[in-house]
mmCIF file with all atom_site columns, C-alpha atoms in Angstrom:
data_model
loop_
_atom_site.group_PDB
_atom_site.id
_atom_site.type_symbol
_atom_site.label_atom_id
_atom_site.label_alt_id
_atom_site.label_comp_id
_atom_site.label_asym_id
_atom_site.label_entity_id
_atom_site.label_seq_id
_atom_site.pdbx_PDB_ins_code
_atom_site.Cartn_x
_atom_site.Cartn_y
_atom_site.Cartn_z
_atom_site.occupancy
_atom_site.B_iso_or_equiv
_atom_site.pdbx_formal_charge
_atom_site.auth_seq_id
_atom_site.auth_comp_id
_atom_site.auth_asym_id
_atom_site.auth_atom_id
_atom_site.pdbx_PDB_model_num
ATOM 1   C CA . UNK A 1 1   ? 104.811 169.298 158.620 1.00 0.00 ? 26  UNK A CA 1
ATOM 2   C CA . UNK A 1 2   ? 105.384 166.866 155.992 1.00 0.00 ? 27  UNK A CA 1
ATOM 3   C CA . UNK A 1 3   ? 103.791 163.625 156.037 1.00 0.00 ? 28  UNK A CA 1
ATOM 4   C CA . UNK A 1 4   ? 102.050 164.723 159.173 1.00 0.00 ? 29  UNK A CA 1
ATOM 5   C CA . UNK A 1 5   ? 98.707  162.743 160.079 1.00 0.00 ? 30  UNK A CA 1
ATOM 6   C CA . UNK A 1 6   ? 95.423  164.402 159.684 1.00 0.00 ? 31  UNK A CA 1
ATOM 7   C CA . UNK A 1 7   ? 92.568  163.805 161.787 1.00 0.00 ? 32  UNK A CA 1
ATOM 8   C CA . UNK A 1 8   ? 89.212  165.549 162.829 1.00 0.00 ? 33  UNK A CA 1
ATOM 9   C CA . UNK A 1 9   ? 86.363  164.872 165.621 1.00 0.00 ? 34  UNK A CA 1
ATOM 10  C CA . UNK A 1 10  ? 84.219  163.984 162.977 1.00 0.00 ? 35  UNK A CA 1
ATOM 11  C CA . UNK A 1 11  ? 84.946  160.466 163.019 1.00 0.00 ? 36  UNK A CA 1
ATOM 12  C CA . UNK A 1 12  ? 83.753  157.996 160.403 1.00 0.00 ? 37  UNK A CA 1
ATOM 13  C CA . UNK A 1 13  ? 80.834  157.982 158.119 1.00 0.00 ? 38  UNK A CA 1
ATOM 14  C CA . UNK A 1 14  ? 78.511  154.911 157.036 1.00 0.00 ? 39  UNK A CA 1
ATOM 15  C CA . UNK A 1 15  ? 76.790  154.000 153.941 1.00 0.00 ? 40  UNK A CA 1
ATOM 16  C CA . UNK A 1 16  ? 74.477  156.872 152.793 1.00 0.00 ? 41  UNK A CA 1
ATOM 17  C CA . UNK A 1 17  ? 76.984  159.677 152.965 1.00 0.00 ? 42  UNK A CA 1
ATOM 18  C CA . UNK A 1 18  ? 76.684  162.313 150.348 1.00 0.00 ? 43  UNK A CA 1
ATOM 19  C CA . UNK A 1 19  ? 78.184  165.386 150.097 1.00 0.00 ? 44  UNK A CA 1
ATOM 20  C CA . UNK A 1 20  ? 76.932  168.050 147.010 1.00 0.00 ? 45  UNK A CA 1
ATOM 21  C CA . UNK A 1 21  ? 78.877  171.205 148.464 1.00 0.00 ? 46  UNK A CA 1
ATOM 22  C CA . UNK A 1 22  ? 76.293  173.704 148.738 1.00 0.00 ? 47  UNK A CA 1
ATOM 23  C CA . UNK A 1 23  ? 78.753  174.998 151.410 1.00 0.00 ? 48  UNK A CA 1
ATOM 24  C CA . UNK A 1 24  ? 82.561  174.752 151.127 1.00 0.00 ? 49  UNK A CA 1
ATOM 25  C CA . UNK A 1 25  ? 84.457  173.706 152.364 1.00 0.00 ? 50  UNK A CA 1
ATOM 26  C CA . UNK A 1 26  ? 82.101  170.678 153.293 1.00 0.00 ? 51  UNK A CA 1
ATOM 27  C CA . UNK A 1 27  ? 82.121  170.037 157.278 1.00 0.00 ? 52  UNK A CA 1
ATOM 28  C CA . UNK A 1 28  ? 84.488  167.130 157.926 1.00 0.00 ? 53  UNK A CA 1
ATOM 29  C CA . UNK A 1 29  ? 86.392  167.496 154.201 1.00 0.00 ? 54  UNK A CA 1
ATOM 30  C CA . UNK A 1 30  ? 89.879  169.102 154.343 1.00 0.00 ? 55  UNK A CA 1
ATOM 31  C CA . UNK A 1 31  ? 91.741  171.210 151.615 1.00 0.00 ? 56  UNK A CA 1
ATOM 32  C CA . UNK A 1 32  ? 95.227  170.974 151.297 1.00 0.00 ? 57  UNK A CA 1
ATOM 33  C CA . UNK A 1 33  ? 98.783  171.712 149.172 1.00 0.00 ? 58  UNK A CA 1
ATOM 34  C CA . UNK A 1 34  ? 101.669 169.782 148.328 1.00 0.00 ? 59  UNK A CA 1
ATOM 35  C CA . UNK A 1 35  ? 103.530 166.824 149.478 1.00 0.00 ? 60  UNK A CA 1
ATOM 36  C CA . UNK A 1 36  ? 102.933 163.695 147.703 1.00 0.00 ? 61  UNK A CA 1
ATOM 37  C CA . UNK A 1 37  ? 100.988 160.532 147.314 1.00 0.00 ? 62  UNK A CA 1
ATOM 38  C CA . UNK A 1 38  ? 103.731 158.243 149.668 1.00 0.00 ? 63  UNK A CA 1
ATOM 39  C CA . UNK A 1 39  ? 103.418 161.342 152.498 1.00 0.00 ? 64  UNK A CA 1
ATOM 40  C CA . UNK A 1 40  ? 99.994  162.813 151.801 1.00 0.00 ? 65  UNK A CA 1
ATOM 41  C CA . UNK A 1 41  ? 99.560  166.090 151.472 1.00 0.00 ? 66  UNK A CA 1
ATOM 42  C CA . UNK A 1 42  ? 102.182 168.825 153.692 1.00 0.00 ? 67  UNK A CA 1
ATOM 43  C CA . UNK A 1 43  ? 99.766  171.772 155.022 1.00 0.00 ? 68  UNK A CA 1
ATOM 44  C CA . UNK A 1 44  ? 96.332  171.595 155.467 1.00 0.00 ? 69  UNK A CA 1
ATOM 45  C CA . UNK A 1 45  ? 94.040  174.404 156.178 1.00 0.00 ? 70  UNK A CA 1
ATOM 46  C CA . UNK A 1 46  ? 95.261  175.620 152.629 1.00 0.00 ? 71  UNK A CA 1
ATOM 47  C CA . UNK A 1 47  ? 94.799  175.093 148.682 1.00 0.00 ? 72  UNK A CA 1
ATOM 48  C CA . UNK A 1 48  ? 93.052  176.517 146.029 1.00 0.00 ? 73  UNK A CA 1
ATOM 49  C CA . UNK A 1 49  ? 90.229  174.542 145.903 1.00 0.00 ? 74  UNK A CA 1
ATOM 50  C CA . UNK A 1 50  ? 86.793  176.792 146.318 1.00 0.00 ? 75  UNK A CA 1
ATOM 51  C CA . UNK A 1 51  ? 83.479  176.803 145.630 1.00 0.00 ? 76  UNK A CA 1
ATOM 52  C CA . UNK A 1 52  ? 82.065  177.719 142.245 1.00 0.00 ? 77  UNK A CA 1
ATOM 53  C CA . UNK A 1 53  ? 78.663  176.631 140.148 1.00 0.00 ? 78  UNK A CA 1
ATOM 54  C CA . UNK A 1 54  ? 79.464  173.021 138.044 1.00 0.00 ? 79  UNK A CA 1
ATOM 55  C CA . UNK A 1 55  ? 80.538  173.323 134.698 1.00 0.00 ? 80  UNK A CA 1
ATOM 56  C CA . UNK A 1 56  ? 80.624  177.032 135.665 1.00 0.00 ? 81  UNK A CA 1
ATOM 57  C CA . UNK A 1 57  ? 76.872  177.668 135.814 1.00 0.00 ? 82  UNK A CA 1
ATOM 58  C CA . UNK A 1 58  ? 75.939  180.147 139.158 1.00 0.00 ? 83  UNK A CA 1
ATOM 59  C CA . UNK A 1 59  ? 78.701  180.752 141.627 1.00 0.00 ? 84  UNK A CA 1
ATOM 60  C CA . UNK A 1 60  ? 77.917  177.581 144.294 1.00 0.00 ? 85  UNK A CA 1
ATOM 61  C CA . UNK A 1 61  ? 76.954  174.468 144.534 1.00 0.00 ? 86  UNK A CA 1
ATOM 62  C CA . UNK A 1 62  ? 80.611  172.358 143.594 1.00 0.00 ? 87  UNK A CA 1
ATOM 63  C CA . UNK A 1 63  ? 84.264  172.027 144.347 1.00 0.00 ? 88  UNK A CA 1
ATOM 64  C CA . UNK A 1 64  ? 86.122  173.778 141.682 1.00 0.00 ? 89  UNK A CA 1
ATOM 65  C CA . UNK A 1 65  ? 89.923  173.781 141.144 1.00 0.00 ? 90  UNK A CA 1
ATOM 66  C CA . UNK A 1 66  ? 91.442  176.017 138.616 1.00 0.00 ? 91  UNK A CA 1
ATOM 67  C CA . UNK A 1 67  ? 94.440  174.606 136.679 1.00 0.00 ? 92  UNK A CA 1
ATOM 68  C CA . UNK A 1 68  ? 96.730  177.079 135.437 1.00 0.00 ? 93  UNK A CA 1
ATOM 69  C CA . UNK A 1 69  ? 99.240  177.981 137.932 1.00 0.00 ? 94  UNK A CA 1
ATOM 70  C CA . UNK A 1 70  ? 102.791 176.503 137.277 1.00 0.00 ? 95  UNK A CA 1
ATOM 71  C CA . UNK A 1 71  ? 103.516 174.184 140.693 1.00 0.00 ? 96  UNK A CA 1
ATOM 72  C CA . UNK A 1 72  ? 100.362 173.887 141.682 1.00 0.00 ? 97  UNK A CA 1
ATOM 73  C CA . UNK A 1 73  ? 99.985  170.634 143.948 1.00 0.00 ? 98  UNK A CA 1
ATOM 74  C CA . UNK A 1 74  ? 96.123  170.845 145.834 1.00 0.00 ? 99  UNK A CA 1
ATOM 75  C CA . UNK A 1 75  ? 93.986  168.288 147.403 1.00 0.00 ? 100 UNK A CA 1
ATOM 76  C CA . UNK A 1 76  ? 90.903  168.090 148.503 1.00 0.00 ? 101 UNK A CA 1
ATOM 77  C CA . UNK A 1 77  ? 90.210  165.607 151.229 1.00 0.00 ? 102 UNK A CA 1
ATOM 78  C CA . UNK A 1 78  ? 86.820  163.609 152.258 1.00 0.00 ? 103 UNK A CA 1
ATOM 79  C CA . UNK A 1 79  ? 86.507  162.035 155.776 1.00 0.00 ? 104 UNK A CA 1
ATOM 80  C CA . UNK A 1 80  ? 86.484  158.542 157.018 1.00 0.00 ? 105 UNK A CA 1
ATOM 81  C CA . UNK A 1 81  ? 84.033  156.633 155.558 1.00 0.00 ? 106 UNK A CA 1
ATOM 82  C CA . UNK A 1 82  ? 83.212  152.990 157.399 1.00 0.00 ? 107 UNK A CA 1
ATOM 83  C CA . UNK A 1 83  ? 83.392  150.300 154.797 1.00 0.00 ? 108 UNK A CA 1
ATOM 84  C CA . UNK A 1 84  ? 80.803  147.378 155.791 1.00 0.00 ? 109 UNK A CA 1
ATOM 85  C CA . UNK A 1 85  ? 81.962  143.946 155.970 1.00 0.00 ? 110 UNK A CA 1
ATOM 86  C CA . UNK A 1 86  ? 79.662  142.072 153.673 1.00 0.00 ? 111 UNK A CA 1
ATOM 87  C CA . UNK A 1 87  ? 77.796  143.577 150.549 1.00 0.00 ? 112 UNK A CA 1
ATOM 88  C CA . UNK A 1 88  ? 79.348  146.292 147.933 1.00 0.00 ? 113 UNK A CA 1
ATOM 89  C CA . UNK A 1 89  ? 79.702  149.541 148.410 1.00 0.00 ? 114 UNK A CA 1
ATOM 90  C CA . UNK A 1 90  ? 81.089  152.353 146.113 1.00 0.00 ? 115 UNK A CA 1
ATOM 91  C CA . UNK A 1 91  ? 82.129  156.001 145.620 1.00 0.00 ? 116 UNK A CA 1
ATOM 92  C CA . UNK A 1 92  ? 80.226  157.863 143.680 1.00 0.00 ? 117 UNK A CA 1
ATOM 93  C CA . UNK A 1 93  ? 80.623  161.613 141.926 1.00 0.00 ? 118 UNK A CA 1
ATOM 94  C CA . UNK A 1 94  ? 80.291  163.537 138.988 1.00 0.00 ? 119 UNK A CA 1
ATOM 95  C CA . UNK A 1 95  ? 82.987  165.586 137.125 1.00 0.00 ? 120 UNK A CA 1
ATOM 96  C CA . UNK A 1 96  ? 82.847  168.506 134.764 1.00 0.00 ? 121 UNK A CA 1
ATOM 97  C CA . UNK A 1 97  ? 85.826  170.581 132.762 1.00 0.00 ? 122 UNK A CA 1
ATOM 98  C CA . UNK A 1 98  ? 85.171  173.618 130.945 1.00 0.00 ? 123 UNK A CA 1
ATOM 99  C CA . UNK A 1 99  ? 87.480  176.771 130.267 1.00 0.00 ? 124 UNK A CA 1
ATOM 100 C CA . UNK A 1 100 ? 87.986  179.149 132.668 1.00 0.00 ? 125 UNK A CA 1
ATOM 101 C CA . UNK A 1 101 ? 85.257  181.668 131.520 1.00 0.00 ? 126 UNK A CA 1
ATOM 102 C CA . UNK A 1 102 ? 82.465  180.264 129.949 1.00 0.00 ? 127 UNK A CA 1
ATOM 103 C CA . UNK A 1 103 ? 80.808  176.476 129.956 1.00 0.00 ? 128 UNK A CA 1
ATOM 104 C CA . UNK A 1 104 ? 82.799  175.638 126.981 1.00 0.00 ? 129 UNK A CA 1
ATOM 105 C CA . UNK A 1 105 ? 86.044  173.370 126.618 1.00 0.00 ? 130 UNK A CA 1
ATOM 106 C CA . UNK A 1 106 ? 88.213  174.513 124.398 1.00 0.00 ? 131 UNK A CA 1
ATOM 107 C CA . UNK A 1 107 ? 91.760  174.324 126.281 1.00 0.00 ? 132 UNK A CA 1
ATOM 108 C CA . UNK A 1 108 ? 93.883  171.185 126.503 1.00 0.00 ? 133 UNK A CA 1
ATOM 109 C CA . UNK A 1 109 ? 95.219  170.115 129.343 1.00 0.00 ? 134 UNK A CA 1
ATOM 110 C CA . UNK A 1 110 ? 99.150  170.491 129.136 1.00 0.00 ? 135 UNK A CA 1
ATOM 111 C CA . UNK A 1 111 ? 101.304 167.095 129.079 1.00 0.00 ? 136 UNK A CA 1
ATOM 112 C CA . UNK A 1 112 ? 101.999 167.375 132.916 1.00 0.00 ? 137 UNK A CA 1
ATOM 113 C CA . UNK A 1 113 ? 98.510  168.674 134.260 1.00 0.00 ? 138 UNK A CA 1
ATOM 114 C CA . UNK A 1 114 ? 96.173  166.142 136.048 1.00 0.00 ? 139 UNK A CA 1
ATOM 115 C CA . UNK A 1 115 ? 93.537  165.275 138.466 1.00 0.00 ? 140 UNK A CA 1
ATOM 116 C CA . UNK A 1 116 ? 93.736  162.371 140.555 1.00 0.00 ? 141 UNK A CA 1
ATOM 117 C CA . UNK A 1 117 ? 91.328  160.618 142.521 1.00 0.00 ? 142 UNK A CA 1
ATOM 118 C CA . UNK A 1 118 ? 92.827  158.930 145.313 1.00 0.00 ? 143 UNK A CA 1
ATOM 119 C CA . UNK A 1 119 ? 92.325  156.217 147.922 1.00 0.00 ? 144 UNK A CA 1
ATOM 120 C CA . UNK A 1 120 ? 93.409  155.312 151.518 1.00 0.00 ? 145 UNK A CA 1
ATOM 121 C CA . UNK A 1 121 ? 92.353  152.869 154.028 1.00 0.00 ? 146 UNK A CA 1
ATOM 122 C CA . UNK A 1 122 ? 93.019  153.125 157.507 1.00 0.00 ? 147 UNK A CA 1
ATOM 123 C CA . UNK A 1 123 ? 95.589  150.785 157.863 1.00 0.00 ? 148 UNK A CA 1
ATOM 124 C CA . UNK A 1 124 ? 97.474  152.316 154.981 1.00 0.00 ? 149 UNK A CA 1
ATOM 125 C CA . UNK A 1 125 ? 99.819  155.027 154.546 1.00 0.00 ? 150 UNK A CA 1
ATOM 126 C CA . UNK A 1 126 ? 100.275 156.081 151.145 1.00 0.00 ? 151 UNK A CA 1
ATOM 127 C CA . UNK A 1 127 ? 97.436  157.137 148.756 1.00 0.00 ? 152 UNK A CA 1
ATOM 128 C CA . UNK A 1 128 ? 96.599  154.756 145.934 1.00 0.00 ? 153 UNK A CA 1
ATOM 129 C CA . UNK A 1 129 ? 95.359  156.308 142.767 1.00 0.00 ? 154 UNK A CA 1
ATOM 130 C CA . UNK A 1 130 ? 91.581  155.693 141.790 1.00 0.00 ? 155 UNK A CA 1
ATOM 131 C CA . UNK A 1 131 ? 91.652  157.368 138.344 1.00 0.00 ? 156 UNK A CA 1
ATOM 132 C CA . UNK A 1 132 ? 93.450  160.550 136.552 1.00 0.00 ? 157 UNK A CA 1
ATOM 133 C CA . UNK A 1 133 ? 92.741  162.814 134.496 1.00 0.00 ? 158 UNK A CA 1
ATOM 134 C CA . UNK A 1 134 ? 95.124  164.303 132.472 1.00 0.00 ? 159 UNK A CA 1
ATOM 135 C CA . UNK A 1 135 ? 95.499  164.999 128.718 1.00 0.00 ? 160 UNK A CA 1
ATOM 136 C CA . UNK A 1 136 ? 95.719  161.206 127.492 1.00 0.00 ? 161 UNK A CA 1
ATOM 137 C CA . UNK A 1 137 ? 92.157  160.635 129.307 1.00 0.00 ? 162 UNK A CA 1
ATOM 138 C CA . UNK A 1 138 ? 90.722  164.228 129.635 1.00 0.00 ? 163 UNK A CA 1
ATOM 139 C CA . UNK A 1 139 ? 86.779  165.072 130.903 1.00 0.00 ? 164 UNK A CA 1
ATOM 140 C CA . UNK A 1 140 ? 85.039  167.022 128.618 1.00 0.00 ? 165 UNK A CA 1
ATOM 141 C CA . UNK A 1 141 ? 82.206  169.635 129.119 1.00 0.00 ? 166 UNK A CA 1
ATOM 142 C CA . UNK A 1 142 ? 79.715  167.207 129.649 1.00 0.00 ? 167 UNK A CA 1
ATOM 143 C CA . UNK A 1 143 ? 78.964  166.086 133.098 1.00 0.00 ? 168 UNK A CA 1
ATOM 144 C CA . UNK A 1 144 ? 80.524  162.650 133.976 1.00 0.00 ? 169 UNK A CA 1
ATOM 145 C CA . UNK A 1 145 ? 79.602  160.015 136.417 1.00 0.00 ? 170 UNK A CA 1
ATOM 146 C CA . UNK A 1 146 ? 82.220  157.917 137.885 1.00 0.00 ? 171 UNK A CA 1
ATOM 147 C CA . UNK A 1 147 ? 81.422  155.159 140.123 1.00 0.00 ? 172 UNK A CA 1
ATOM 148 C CA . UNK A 1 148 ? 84.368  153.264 142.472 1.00 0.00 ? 173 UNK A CA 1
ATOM 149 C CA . UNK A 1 149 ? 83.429  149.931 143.836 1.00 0.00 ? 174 UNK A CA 1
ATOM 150 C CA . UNK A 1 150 ? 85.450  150.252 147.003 1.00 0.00 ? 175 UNK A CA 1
ATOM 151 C CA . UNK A 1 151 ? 84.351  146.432 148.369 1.00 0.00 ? 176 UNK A CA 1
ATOM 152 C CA . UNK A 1 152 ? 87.799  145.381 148.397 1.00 0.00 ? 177 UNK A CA 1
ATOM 153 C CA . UNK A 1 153 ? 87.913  147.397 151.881 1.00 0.00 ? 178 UNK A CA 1
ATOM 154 C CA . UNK A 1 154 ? 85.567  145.726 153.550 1.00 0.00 ? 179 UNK A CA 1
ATOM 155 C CA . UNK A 1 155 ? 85.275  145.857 157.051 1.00 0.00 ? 180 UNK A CA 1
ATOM 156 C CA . UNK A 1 156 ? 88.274  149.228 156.803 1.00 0.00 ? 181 UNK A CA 1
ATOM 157 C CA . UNK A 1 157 ? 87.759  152.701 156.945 1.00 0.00 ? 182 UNK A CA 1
ATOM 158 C CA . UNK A 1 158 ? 88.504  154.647 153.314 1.00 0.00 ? 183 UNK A CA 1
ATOM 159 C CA . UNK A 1 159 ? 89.513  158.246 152.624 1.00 0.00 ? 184 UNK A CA 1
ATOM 160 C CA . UNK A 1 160 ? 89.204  159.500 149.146 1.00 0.00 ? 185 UNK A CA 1
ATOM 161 C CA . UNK A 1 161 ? 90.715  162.844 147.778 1.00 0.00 ? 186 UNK A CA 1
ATOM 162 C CA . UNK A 1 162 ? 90.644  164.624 144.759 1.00 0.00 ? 187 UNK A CA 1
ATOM 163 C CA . UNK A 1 163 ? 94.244  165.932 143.940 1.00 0.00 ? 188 UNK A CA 1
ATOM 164 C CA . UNK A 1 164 ? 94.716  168.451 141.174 1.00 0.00 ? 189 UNK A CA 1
ATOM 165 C CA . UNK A 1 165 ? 98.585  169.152 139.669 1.00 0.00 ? 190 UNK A CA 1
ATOM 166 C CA . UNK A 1 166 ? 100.223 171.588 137.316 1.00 0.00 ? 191 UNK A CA 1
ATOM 167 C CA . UNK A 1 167 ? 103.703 170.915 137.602 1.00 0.00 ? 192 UNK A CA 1
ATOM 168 C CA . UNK A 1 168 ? 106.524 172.661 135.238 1.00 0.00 ? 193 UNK A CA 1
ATOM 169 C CA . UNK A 1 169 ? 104.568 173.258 132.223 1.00 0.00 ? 194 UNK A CA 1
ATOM 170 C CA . UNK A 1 170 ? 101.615 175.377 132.459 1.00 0.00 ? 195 UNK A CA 1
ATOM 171 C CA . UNK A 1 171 ? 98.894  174.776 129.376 1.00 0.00 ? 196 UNK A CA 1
ATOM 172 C CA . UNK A 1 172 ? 95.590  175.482 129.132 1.00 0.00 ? 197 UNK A CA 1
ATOM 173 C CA . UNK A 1 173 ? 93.135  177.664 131.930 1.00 0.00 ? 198 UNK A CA 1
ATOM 174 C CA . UNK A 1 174 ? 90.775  174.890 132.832 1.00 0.00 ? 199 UNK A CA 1
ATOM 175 C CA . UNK A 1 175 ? 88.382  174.345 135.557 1.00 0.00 ? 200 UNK A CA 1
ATOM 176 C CA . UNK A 1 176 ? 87.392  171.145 137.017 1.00 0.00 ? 201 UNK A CA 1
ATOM 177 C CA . UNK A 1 177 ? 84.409  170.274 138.648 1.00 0.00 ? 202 UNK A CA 1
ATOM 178 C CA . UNK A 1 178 ? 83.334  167.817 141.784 1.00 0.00 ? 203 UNK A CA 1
ATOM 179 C CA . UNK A 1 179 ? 79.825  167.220 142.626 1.00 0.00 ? 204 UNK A CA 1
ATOM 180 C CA . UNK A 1 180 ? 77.035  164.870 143.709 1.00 0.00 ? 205 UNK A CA 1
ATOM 181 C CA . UNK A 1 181 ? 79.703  162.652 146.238 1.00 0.00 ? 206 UNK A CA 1
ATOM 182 C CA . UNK A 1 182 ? 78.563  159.723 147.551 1.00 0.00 ? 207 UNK A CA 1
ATOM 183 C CA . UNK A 1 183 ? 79.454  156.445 149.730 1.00 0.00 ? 208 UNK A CA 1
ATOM 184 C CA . UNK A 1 184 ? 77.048  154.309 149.045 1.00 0.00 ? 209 UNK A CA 1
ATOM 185 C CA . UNK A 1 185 ? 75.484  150.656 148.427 1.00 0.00 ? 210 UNK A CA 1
ATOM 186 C CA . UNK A 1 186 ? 76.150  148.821 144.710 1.00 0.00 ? 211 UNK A CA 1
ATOM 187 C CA . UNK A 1 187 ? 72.425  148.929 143.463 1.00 0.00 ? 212 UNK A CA 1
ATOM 188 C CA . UNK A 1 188 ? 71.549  145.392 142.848 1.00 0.00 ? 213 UNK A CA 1
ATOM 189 C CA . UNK A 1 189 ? 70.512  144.863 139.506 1.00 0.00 ? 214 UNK A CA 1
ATOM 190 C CA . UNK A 1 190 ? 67.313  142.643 138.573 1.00 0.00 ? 215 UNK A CA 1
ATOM 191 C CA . UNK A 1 191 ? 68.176  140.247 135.812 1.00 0.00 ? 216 UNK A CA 1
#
């Protein structure tokens, strides 16, 4: 069903969620193929996001997505997270790329591969995009820690998913990594 509306019993989650996907698919997250960002994605219950070790060390403990495939078009889905009223709150992960085989990066992403990171509140219905990754603005092997302020939704409810897509031309067999999510409170800082 495209553009269909996704919804679970889990209902929403507070400051303090994290998520580092020691079992996958996490409880409440959702994977997913196709569609787009103005629709969402088209069929859930599917994709070829798995579980894998980050930056491909062991065989658990992150959300891996392999891009290679010609058409691929995969998200990954978190749930409903409750953004307070007053104060700053963020997202929070960490992201890894390495070849397929081995913790090396030595591939290039092609000119049409990419990973999103993308945004919805509950009174919205298309996704906005957070960030992407792509072969202007790859990751490298190195573990990377990307922070969102997501304040600007005070008092909504967010989604956030991680969209991966190989379109016509297929380059490089890369992996990307997800790990260490949280929805949590902007440290204040001491001057």
């Amino acid at each position: 069903m495209a553009g269909a509306a996704f919804t679970t019993d889990c209902g929403s989650y507070d400051i303090g969620y994290t998520e580092n996907f020691n079992s996958f698919v996490p409880t409440c997250w959702a994977k997913a193929e196709n569609g787009d960002l103005a629709t969402g994605p088209a069929v859930f219950g599917t994709g070829s996001w798995t579980a894998d070790g980050f930056g491909n060390v062991g065989s658990s403990g992150s959300a891996r997505f392999n891009i290679y495939s010609t058409g691929d078009n995969d998200w990954l889905i978190s749930p409903m997270f409750n953004v307070p009223a007053s104060g700053l709150s963020q997202v929070k992960f960490s992201a890894i790329m390495t070849n397929y085989s081995g913790t090396a990066l030595t591939d290039a992403l092609s000119g049409d591969d990419k990973l999103e990171v993308l945004i919805k509140s509950s009174t919205q219905t298309a996704w906005s995009v957070l960030y992407t990754v792509n072969a202007a603005n790859p990751l490298t092997a190195t573990a990377e820690v990307f922070n969102f302020d997501v304040s600007t939704f005070a008092g909504e409810s967010i989604q956030i998913a991680f969209r991966a897509v190989e379109d016509a031309t297929s380059g490089g067999d890369i992996n990307v990594y997800i790990d260490d999510f949280m929805f949590v409170e902007v440290p204040v800082l001491d001057n």
